Amino acid sequence: MTVNHPSDRVPTVGFLYPGYSAEDDYPLLERLLSRSGGPVQLPLVHTDIGEDAHRVDALLRMGGAERLAAGVGPLKERGAEAVVWACTSGSFVFGWEGAREQVRGLAAAAGMPASSTSFAFAHAVRALGLAKVGVAATYPDDVAEHFVEFLKHAGAETVSWRGHGIVTAAEVGTLGRDRVIELVQAGNHSQADAVLLPDTALHTAAWLEDLERAVGKPVLTANQVTAWEGLRLVGAAGVPRPGLGTLFKTGAGAPQA
């Protein structure tokens, strides 16, 4: 389901973001996207993170329906036409069907189209026709394995993956440009069509072109695909927006005729 809006309406997507780590990627993405392909609005509301831990039990609690529903009201007040749960691990740990149910519940609570970062990756992989991917995960290995399993349902084969054992989102949020480039290089593989960085706590918005140059292929990052997914839901992803990686440059995600 996508939203059709008048030509003079600025596409507005709301994001539910757990805690405080790399939320400043979203106002930056709003500025960069508006500059490169027309105005968009990306309001964000922080949700209760509970325990900051990349552990399956903590992540399942963090992605609970009540916590997500609590942030919907402020987003509606700010004119959101769709809402995205801006968390990868707090969605894929539920498994494919569990993550679908999470999104259905969020859509019902919000009264508007909804998605999550995990499905953003799945849809981006399909939109770009990626058959084989490499994964550079900040998470401990047991959490990263859940993401690899999730990608199978999107039709993508993970030809290489690497976890980096970082337990908290707070620590991930401190990683700078050089360290993020090291992460994407570590997740690369000669057979991979692209490299995926699945953590919305990781700053990447300012370095999307640098990351792709570092490996010579498309790179999909969590905050990048989350913004793209939201624009896809409101019918605004088909506008080519250069400077933000292959996903935005190609205008992937245009509504089908």
Coordinates of C-alpha atoms in Angstrom, one line a residue:
M1 CA 0.0 0.0 0.0
T2 CA 1.3 3.4 -0.9
V3 CA 0.1 6.9 -0.4
N4 CA -1.0 9.2 -3.3
H5 CA -0.6 12.8 -2.5
P6 CA -1.3 16.0 -4.4
S7 CA 1.6 17.4 -6.5
D8 CA 2.0 20.3 -4.1
R9 CA 2.1 18.2 -1.0
V10 CA 5.6 17.6 0.5
P11 CA 6.1 13.9 1.0
T12 CA 6.2 13.4 4.8
V13 CA 7.4 10.2 6.4
G14 CA 7.6 9.6 10.1
F15 CA 10.2 7.5 11.8
L16 CA 10.2 5.7 15.2
Y17 CA 13.8 5.6 16.3
P18 CA 14.9 3.6 19.4
G19 CA 16.9 5.7 21.9
Y20 CA 19.7 8.1 20.9
S21 CA 22.6 7.0 18.7
A22 CA 22.6 8.1 15.0
E23 CA 19.2 9.8 14.9
D24 CA 21.0 12.9 13.5
D25 CA 21.3 11.0 10.2
Y26 CA 17.6 11.7 9.5
P27 CA 17.7 15.5 9.5
L28 CA 20.8 15.2 7.4
L29 CA 19.1 12.9 5.0
E30 CA 16.1 15.2 4.8
R31 CA 18.4 18.1 3.8
L32 CA 20.4 16.0 1.3
L33 CA 17.3 14.4 -0.3
S34 CA 15.5 17.8 -0.5
R35 CA 18.5 19.3 -2.2
S36 CA 18.9 16.6 -4.7
G37 CA 15.4 15.8 -5.8
G38 CA 12.7 18.0 -4.3
P39 CA 11.5 18.7 -0.7
V40 CA 10.7 15.9 1.7
Q41 CA 10.0 15.9 5.4
L42 CA 11.3 13.2 7.7
P43 CA 10.0 13.8 11.3
L44 CA 11.4 11.5 13.9
V45 CA 10.2 10.4 17.4
H46 CA 12.3 8.5 19.9
T47 CA 11.0 5.3 21.3
D48 CA 11.9 3.7 24.7
I49 CA 14.9 1.6 24.0
G50 CA 14.7 -0.2 27.4
E51 CA 18.0 -2.1 27.8
D52 CA 20.6 -1.0 25.3
A53 CA 21.9 -4.4 24.3
H54 CA 22.3 -6.3 21.1
R55 CA 20.8 -9.4 22.6
V56 CA 17.8 -11.2 21.2
D57 CA 15.7 -11.0 24.4
A58 CA 16.4 -7.2 24.8
L59 CA 15.7 -6.6 21.1
L60 CA 12.4 -8.4 21.3
R61 CA 11.3 -6.2 24.1
M62 CA 12.5 -3.1 22.4
G63 CA 10.4 -3.9 19.3
G64 CA 7.2 -4.6 21.3
A65 CA 3.9 -3.3 20.0
E66 CA 3.2 -1.0 23.0
R67 CA 6.5 0.8 22.7
L68 CA 6.0 1.4 19.0
A69 CA 2.4 2.5 19.3
A70 CA 3.4 5.1 21.9
G71 CA 5.3 7.1 19.3
V72 CA 2.6 7.2 16.7
G73 CA 0.6 10.2 18.0
P74 CA 3.4 12.8 17.7
L75 CA 4.2 11.6 14.2
K76 CA 0.6 12.0 13.1
E77 CA 0.6 15.5 14.6
R78 CA 3.6 16.3 12.4
G79 CA 1.8 15.3 9.2
A80 CA 3.3 11.9 8.6
E81 CA 1.7 10.0 5.7
A82 CA 3.5 6.7 6.5
V83 CA 5.6 5.4 9.4
V84 CA 8.8 3.3 9.5
W85 CA 10.2 1.5 12.6
A86 CA 13.8 2.7 12.2
C87 CA 15.4 -0.4 13.7
T88 CA 16.9 -3.4 12.0
S89 CA 17.7 -5.7 14.8
G90 CA 14.4 -4.8 16.6
S91 CA 12.5 -6.2 13.6
F92 CA 14.5 -9.0 12.1
V93 CA 14.8 -10.9 15.5
F94 CA 11.1 -11.5 15.2
G95 CA 11.7 -13.6 12.0
W96 CA 10.0 -12.9 8.7
E97 CA 6.5 -13.6 9.8
G98 CA 6.9 -12.0 13.2
A99 CA 8.3 -8.9 11.6
R100 CA 5.3 -8.8 9.2
E101 CA 3.0 -9.0 12.2
Q102 CA 5.0 -6.2 13.9
V103 CA 4.4 -4.0 10.8
R104 CA 0.8 -4.9 10.6
G105 CA 0.3 -3.9 14.2
L106 CA 2.1 -0.6 13.7
A107 CA 0.0 0.2 10.6
A108 CA -3.2 -0.5 12.5
A109 CA -2.1 1.7 15.5
A110 CA -1.0 4.5 13.2
G111 CA -3.8 4.3 10.7
M112 CA -1.3 4.7 7.8
P113 CA 1.1 2.5 5.8
A114 CA 4.0 1.2 7.9
S115 CA 7.2 -0.8 7.5
S116 CA 10.5 -1.4 9.2
T117 CA 14.2 -1.2 8.4
S118 CA 14.4 -5.0 8.0
F119 CA 11.8 -4.9 5.2
A120 CA 13.5 -1.8 3.8
F121 CA 16.6 -3.9 3.2
A122 CA 14.4 -6.7 1.7
H123 CA 12.7 -4.3 -0.6
A124 CA 15.9 -2.4 -1.6
V125 CA 17.6 -5.7 -2.4
R126 CA 14.8 -6.6 -4.7
A127 CA 14.5 -3.2 -6.3
L128 CA 18.2 -3.3 -7.2
G129 CA 18.0 -6.9 -8.4
L130 CA 20.8 -8.0 -6.0
A131 CA 21.2 -11.8 -5.9
K132 CA 24.3 -12.1 -3.7
V133 CA 25.3 -9.8 -0.9
G134 CA 27.9 -9.3 1.8
V135 CA 26.9 -8.2 5.3
A136 CA 29.0 -6.1 7.6
A137 CA 27.2 -6.3 10.9
T138 CA 28.1 -4.3 14.1
Y139 CA 26.2 -6.9 16.2
P140 CA 27.5 -10.1 18.0
D141 CA 27.4 -13.1 15.7
D142 CA 24.2 -14.7 17.1
V143 CA 22.3 -11.5 16.3
A144 CA 23.9 -11.1 12.9
E145 CA 22.8 -14.6 12.0
H146 CA 19.2 -13.6 12.3
F147 CA 19.7 -10.9 9.7
V148 CA 21.3 -13.3 7.3
E149 CA 18.3 -15.6 7.8
F150 CA 15.9 -12.8 7.2
L151 CA 17.6 -11.9 3.9
K152 CA 16.9 -15.4 2.6
H153 CA 13.2 -14.6 2.5
A154 CA 14.1 -11.6 0.3
G155 CA 15.7 -13.9 -2.2
A156 CA 19.3 -12.7 -1.4
E157 CA 22.1 -15.1 -0.9
T158 CA 24.6 -13.9 1.7
V159 CA 28.0 -14.9 0.3
S160 CA 29.9 -13.4 3.3
W161 CA 29.1 -11.9 6.6
R162 CA 30.9 -10.7 9.6
G163 CA 29.7 -9.7 13.1
H164 CA 31.8 -7.2 15.1
G165 CA 30.5 -8.0 18.6
I166 CA 29.4 -4.5 19.6
V167 CA 26.8 -4.9 22.3
T168 CA 25.3 -1.4 22.6
A169 CA 23.9 1.1 20.2
A170 CA 25.5 3.8 22.1
E171 CA 29.0 2.5 21.2
V172 CA 28.0 2.0 17.6
G173 CA 26.9 5.6 17.4
T174 CA 30.4 6.8 18.2
L175 CA 32.0 5.1 15.1
G176 CA 33.4 7.7 12.7
R177 CA 34.0 7.7 8.9
D178 CA 37.2 5.7 8.8
R179 CA 35.9 2.9 11.1
V180 CA 32.6 2.7 9.0
I181 CA 34.7 2.3 5.9
E182 CA 36.7 -0.5 7.6
L183 CA 33.4 -2.2 8.4
V184 CA 32.1 -2.1 4.8
Q185 CA 35.4 -3.4 3.5
A186 CA 35.4 -6.2 6.0
G187 CA 32.0 -7.3 4.8
N188 CA 32.8 -7.2 1.1
H189 CA 33.3 -10.3 -1.0
S190 CA 34.3 -10.6 -4.7
Q191 CA 31.0 -12.4 -5.4
A192 CA 28.8 -9.9 -3.6
D193 CA 26.7 -7.6 -5.7
A194 CA 26.5 -5.2 -2.8
V195 CA 27.4 -4.8 0.9
L196 CA 24.8 -4.3 3.6
L197 CA 25.4 -2.5 6.9
P198 CA 22.3 -3.3 9.1
D199 CA 22.3 -1.0 12.1
T200 CA 20.4 2.3 12.4
A201 CA 22.7 3.2 15.3
L202 CA 25.5 3.5 12.8
H203 CA 26.1 6.9 11.2
T204 CA 26.4 6.6 7.4
A205 CA 24.3 9.3 5.8
A206 CA 27.3 11.7 5.3
W207 CA 29.5 9.0 3.8
L208 CA 27.3 7.0 1.4
E209 CA 29.4 7.9 -1.7
D210 CA 32.6 7.3 0.2
L211 CA 31.4 3.8 1.2
E212 CA 30.6 2.8 -2.3
R213 CA 33.9 4.1 -3.6
A214 CA 35.7 2.0 -0.9
V215 CA 34.3 -1.3 -2.3
G216 CA 33.5 -0.4 -5.9
K217 CA 29.9 -1.5 -5.6
P218 CA 26.5 -0.5 -4.1
V219 CA 26.4 -0.2 -0.4
L220 CA 23.1 -0.3 1.5
T221 CA 23.0 1.2 5.0
A222 CA 20.3 1.0 7.6
N223 CA 19.4 4.7 7.8
Q224 CA 19.7 5.1 4.0
V225 CA 17.3 2.2 3.2
T226 CA 14.9 3.3 6.0
A227 CA 14.5 6.7 4.5
W228 CA 14.1 5.2 1.0
E229 CA 11.5 2.8 2.3
G230 CA 9.5 5.6 3.8
L231 CA 9.6 7.5 0.5
R232 CA 8.6 4.4 -1.3
L233 CA 5.5 4.1 0.9
V234 CA 4.4 7.6 0.0
G235 CA 5.1 7.1 -3.7
A236 CA 8.2 9.4 -3.7
A237 CA 11.1 6.9 -4.1
G238 CA 11.1 7.0 -7.9
V239 CA 12.8 10.4 -8.1
P240 CA 16.6 10.0 -8.9
R241 CA 18.5 11.7 -6.1
P242 CA 22.3 11.7 -6.8
G243 CA 24.9 11.8 -4.0
L244 CA 23.2 9.3 -1.7
G245 CA 24.4 6.0 -3.1
T246 CA 23.2 3.7 -5.9
L247 CA 19.8 3.1 -4.3
F248 CA 18.7 6.8 -4.6
K249 CA 20.7 7.5 -7.7
T250 CA 18.8 5.0 -9.8
G251 CA 15.3 6.1 -8.7
A252 CA 14.7 2.5 -7.6
G253 CA 11.3 1.9 -6.0
A254 CA 9.1 3.8 -8.4
P255 CA 5.5 2.7 -8.3
Q256 CA 4.7 0.2 -10.9
A257 CA 2.3 1.2 -13.7

